[in-house]
Coordinates of C-alpha atoms and ligand atoms in Angstrom, one line a residue:
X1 CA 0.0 0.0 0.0
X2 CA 1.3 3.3 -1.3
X3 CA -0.5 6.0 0.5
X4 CA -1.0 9.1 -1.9
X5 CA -0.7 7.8 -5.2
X6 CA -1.6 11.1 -6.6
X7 CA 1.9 12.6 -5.5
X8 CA 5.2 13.7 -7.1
X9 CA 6.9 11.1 -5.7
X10 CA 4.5 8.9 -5.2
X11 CA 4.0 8.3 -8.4
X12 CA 7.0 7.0 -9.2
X13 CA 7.0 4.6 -6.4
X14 CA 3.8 3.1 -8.0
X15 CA 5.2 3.2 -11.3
X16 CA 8.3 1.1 -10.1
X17 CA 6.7 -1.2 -7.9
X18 CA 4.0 -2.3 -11.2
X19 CA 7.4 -2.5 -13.3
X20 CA 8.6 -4.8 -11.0
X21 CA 5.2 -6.9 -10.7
X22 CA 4.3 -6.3 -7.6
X23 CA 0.4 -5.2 -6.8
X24 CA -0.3 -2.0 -5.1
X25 CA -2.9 -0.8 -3.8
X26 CA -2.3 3.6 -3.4
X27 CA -4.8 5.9 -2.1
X28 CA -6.1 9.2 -3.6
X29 CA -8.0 12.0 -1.2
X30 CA -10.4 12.7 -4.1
X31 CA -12.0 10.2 -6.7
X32 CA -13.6 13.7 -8.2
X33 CA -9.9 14.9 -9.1
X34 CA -9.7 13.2 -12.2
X35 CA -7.3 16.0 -13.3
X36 CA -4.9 14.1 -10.3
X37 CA -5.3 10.3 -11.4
X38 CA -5.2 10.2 -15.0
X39 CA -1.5 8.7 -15.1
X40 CA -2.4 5.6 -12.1
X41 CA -2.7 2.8 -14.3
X42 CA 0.0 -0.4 -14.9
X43 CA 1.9 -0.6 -17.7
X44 CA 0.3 -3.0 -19.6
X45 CA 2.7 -4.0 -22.2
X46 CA 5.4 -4.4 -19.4
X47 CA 3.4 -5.9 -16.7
X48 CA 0.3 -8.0 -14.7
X49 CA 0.8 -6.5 -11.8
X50 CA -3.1 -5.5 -10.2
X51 CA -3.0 -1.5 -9.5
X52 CA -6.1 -0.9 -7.1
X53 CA -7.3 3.0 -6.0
X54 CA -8.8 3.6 -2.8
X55 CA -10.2 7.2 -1.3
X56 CA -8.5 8.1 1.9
X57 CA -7.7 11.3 3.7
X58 CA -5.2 11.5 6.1
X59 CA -7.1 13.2 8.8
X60 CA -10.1 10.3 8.8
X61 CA -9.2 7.7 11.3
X62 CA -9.9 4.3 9.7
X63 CA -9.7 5.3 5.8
X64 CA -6.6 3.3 5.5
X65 CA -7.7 0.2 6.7
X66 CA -9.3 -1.2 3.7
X67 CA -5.9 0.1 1.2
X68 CA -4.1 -1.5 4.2
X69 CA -6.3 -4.9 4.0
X70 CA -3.9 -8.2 3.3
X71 CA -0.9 -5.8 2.7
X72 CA 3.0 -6.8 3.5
X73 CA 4.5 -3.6 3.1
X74 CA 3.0 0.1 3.7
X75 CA 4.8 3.0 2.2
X76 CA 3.7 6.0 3.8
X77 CA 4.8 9.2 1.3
X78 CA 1.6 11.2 1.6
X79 CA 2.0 14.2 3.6
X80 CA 1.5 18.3 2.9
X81 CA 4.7 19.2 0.9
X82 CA 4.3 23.3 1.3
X83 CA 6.9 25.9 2.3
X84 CA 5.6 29.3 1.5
X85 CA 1.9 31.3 2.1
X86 CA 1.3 29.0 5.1
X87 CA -1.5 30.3 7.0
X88 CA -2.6 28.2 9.6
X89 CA 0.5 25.5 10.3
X90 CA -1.4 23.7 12.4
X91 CA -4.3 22.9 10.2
X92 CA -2.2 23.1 6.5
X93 CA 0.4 21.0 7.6
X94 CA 1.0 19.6 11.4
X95 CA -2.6 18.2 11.7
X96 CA -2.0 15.9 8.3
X97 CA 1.2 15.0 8.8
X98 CA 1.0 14.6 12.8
X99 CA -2.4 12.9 12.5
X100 CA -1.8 11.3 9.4
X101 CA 1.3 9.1 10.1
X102 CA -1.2 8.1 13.5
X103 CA -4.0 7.1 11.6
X104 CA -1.9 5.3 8.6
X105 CA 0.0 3.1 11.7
X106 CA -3.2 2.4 13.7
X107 CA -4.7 0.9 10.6
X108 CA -1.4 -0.9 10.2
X109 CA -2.0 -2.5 13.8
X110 CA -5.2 -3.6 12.9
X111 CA -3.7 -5.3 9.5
X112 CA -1.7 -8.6 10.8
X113 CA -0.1 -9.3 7.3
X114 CA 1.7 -6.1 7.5
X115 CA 5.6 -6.4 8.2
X116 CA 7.5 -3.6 7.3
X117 CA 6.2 0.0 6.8
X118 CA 8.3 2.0 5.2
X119 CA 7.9 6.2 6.1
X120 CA 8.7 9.3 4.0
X121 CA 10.2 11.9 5.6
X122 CA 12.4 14.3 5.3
X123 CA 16.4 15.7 5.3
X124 CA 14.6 18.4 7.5
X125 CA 13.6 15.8 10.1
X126 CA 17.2 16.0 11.0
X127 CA 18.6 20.1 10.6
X128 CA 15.8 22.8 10.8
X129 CA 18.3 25.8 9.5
X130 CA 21.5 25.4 7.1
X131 CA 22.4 28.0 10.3
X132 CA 21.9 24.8 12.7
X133 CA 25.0 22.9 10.7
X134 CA 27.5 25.1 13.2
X135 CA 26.3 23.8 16.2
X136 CA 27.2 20.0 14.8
X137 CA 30.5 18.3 16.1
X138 CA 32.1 17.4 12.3
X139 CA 30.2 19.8 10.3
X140 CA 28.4 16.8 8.7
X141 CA 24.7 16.4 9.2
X142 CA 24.0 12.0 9.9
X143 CA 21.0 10.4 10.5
X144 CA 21.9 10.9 14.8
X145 CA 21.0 14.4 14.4
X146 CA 17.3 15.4 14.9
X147 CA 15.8 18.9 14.3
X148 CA 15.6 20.8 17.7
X149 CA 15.3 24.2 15.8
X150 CA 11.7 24.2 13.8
X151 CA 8.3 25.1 15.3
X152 CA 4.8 26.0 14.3
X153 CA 5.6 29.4 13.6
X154 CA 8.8 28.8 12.4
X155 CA 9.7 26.1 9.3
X156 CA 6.2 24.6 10.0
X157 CA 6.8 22.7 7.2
X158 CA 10.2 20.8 8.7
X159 CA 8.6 20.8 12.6
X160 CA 4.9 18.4 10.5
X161 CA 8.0 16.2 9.6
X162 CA 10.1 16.3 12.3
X163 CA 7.0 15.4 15.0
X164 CA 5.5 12.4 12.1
X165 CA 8.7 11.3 12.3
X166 CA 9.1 11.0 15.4
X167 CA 5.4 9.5 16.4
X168 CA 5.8 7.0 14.0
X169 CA 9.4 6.2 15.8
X170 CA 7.3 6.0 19.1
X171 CA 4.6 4.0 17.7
X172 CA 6.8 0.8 15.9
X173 CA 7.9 0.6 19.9
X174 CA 4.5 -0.3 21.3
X175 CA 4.2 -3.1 19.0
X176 CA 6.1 -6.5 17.3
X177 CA 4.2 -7.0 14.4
X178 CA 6.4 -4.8 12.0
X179 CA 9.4 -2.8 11.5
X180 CA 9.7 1.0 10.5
X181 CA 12.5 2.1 7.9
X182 CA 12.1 6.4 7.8
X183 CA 13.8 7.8 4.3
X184 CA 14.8 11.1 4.7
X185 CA 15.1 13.1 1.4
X186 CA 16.4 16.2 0.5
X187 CA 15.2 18.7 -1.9
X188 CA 13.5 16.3 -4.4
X189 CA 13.9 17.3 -8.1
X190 CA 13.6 15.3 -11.4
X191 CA 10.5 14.5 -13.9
X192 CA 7.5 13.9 -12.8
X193 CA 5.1 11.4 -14.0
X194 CA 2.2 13.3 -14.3
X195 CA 1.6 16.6 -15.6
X196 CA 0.8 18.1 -12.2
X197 CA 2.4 21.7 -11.5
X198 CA 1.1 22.3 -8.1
X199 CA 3.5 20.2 -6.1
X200 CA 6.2 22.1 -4.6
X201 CA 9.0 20.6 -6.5
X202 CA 7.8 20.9 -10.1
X203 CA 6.4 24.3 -9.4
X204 CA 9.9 25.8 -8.3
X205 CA 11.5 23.9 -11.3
X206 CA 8.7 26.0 -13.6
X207 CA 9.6 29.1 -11.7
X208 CA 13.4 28.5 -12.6
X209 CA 12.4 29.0 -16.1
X210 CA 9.0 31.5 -16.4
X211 CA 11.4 34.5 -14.4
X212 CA 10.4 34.7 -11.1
X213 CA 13.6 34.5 -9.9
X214 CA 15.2 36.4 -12.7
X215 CA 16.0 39.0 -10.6
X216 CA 18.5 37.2 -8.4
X217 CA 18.4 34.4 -5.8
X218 CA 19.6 34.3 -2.4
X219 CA 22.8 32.4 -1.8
X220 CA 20.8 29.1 -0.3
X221 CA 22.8 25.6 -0.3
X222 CA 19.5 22.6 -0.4
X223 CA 21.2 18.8 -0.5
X224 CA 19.5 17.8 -3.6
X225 CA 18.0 14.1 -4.9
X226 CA 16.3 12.6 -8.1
X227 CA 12.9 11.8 -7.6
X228 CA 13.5 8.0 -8.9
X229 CA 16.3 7.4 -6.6
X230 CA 13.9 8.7 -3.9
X231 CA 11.3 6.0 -5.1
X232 CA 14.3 3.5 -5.1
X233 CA 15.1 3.8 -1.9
X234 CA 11.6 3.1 -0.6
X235 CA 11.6 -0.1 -2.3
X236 CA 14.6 -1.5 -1.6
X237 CA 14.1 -0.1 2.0
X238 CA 11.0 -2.2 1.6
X239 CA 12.3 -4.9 0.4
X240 CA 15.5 -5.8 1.8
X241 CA 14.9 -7.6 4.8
X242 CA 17.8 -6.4 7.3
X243 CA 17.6 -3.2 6.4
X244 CA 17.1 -0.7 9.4
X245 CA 16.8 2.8 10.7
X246 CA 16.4 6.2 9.5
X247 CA 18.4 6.8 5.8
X248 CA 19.7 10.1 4.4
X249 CA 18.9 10.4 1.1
X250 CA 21.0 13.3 -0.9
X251 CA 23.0 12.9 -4.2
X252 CA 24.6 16.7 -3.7
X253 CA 24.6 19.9 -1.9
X254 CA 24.2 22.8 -4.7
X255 CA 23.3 26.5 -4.6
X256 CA 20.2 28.1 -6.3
X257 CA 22.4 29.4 -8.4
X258 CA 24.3 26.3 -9.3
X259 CA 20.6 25.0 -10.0
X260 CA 20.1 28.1 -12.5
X261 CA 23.8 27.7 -13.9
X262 CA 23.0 23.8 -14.9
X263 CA 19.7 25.1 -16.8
X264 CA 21.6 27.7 -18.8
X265 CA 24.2 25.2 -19.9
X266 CA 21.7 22.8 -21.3
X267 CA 19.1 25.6 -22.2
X268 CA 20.6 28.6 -23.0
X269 CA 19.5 32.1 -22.6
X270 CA 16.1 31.2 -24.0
X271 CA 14.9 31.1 -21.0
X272 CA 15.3 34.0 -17.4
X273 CA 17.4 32.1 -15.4
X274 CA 18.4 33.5 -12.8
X275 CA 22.0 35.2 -13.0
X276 CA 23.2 36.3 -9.6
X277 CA 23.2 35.8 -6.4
X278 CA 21.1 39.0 -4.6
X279 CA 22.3 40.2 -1.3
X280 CA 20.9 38.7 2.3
X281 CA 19.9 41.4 3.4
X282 CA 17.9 42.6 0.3
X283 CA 15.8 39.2 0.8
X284 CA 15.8 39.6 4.5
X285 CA 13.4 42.8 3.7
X286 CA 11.4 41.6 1.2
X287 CA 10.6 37.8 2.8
X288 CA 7.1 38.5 3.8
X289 CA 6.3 39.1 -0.1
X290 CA 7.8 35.7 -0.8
X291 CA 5.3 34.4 2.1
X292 CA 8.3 33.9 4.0
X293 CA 9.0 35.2 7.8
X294 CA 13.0 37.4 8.1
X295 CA 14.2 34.9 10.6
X296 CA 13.7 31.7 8.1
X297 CA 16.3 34.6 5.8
X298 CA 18.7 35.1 8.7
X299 CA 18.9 31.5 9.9
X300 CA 19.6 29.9 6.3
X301 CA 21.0 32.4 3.5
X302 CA 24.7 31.9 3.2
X303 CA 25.6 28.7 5.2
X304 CA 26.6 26.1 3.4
X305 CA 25.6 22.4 4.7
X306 CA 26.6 18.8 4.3
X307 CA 24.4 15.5 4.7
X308 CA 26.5 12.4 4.7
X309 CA 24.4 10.1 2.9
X310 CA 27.1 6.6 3.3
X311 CA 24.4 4.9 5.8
X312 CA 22.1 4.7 2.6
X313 CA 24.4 3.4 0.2
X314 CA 25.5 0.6 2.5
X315 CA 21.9 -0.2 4.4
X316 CA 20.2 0.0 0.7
X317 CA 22.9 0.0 -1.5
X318 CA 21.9 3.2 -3.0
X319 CA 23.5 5.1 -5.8
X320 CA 22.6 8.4 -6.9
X321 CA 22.2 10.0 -10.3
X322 CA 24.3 13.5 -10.8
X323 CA 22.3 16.7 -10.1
X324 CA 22.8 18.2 -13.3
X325 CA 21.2 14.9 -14.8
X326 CA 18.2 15.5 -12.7
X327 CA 17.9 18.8 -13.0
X328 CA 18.4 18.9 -17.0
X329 CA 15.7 15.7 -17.1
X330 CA 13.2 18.1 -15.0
X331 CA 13.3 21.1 -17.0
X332 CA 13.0 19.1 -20.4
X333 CA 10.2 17.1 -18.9
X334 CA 8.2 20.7 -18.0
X335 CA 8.8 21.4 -21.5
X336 CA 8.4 18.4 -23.3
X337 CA 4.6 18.6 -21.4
X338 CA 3.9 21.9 -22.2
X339 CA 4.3 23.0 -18.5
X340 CA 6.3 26.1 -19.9
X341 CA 5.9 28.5 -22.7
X342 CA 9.0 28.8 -24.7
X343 CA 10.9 31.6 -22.8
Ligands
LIG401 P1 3.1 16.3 -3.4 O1 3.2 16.0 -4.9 O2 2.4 17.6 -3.0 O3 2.3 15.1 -2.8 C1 1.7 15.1 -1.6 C2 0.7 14.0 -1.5 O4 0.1 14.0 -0.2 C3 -0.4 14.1 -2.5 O5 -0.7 12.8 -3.0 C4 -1.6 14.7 -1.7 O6 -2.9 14.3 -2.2 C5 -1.3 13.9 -0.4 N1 -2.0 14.5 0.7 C6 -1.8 15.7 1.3 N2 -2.7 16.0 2.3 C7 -3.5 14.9 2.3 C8 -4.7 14.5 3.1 N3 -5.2 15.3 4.0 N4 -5.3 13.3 2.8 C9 -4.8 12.5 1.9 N5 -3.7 12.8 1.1 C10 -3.1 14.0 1.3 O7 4.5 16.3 -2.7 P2 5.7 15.3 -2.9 O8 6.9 16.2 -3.2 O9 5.4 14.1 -3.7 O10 5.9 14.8 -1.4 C11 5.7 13.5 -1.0 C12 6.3 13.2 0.3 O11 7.7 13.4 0.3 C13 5.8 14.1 1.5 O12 5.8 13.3 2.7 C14 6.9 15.1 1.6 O13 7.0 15.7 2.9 C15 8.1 14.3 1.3 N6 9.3 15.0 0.9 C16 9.2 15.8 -0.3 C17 10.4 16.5 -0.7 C18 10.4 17.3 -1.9 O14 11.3 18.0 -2.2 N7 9.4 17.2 -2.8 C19 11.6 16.4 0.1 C20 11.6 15.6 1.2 C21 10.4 14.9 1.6 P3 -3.5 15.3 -3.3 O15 -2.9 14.9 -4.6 O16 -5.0 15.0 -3.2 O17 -3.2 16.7 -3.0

């Protein structure tokens, strides 16, 4: 069971688990949203593999237990992904993701077939702030660390993931029928599967090229991952059977601008990339335009971070693509769909 089928990543997940002939069962919030579901369907030329859709929503206790039904393996991915023009934290994202990861694991407990469940969450489970990297012993962030530094009002986004995580952690200890693996991703970029542009990811990828950056971006180091090696690493975390614990999953640490600076190479000036880098504390006074609060500015322009990511290549065995691979895949993807008008 693949909760959130209708996702970025998500998708993908499906899409590699029906390759490989495994059914899945994956659950959308909205049969109505047809817009949402029109690429859930197996591959029928490549395999047999049954794909069946369920309607769930995180926040109703018990919708999971019929996706759940006769399961082995839960992958839990779905979860609010939004960083910007939050407006109640608590309700956009905390509730979902809190509540969510609770509900998906109760109806695990009431599922005996279910031995592994495997949890999405997130690089900013473990550092809040690039600022928080200075107050680690080697300078490297590892899966020990956890964030200490996010709250409601401040990277809501990273606290919904840090507390899931850490519920779900709680929860595998009250019982002995399955084991919990957590992958935590950085920035996720690559093409998507569907033609969706609202999730975060494909959205800033779009903004990249339409010029909403053009005038400059601050000086902001993400760890960076494909999307398909994401959606590898919750299978094989599924699927290999001493696998264990929580798993960094980061291919590189790049700059906005090193994002921008990969586009032109591959695309040229066609399109307003962004060119600069703008000064801190030009972005520290306009952040509440950008739906952003001045202390997310002063806490994470201009420190530059490091995830060691060697527990997931020898847990799962995990390579990673190159950055500018993903990145050039994502952009041709947005235009190869039409996402983008020719700049
Ligand atoms: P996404 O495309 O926005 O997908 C989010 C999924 O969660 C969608 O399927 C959405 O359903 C579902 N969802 C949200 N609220 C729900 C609710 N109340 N009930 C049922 N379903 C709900 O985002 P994504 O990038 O694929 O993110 C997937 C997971 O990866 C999330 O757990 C996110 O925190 C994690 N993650 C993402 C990144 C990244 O850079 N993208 C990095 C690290 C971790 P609808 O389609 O109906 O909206």
């Amino acid at each position: 069971m693949v909760s959130g089928g209708t996702g970025y990543l998500s998708s993908w997940i499906v899409k590699m688990l029906l390759e490989d002939g495994i059914n899945v069962n994956t659950t959308v919030r909205d049969f109505n949203d047809e817009a949402k579901m029109g690429h859930l369907e197996t591959p029928k030329e490549t395999s047999d593999a049954d794909l069946n859709l369920f309607e769930a929503n995180l926040l109703k206790p018990g919708d999971f237990d019929e996706p759940i039904k006769g399961c082995e393996l839960v992958i839990h991915t779905a979860s609010p992904y939004i960083l910007t023009g939050i407006k109640n934290s608590e309700e956009e994202l905390i509730q979902p993701a809190l509540e969510g990861t609770t509900n998906v694991l109760e109806s695990v407990n009431k599922n005996p077939t279910v031995k592994r469940v495997v949890l999405t969450s997130s690089a900013v489970a473990i550092y809040g702030d690039t600022v928080d990297i200075q107050s680690i012993p080697n300078g490297v962030f590892t899966e020990n660390e956890w964030n200490i530094t996010s709250t409601p009002d401040h990277q809501p986004y990273s606290y919904s993931k840090t507390v899931a995580e850490k519920k779900a952690w709680s929860l595998v200890m009250q019982q002995d029928q399955w084991d919990l693996l957590s992958i935590n991703p950085g920035w996720i970029l690559g093409p998507s599967v569907s033609k969706r542009t609202d999730s975060m990811s494909i959205n800033t990828m779009i903004e990249f090229g339409n010029g909403t950056y053009k005038s400059g971006v601050p000086k902001l180091w993400t760890p960076i991952v494909d999307v398909r090696d994401v959606a590898t690493a919750h299978i094989k975390a599924g699927f290999t059977p001493n696998a264990s614990g929580r798993h960094i999953i980061v291919s590189e640490e790049a700059t906005l601008l090193d994002i921008a600076k990969i586009l032109r190479k591959h695309f040229g000036n066609e399109y307003p990339f962004p060119k600069r880098e703008a000064p801190k504390f030009l972005f520290w006074l306009i952040a509440p335009m950008y739906g952003r609060i001045r202390k997310y500015v002063s806490r994470n322009v201009g420190f530059r971070i490091k995830l060691d990511n060697s527990y997931s290549k020898s847990d799962l065995n995990m390579t990673f693509l190159p950055i500018e691979q993903t990145i050039k895949e994502h952009f041709n993807q947005i235009l190869d769909d039409g996402l983008l008008a020719k700049g």
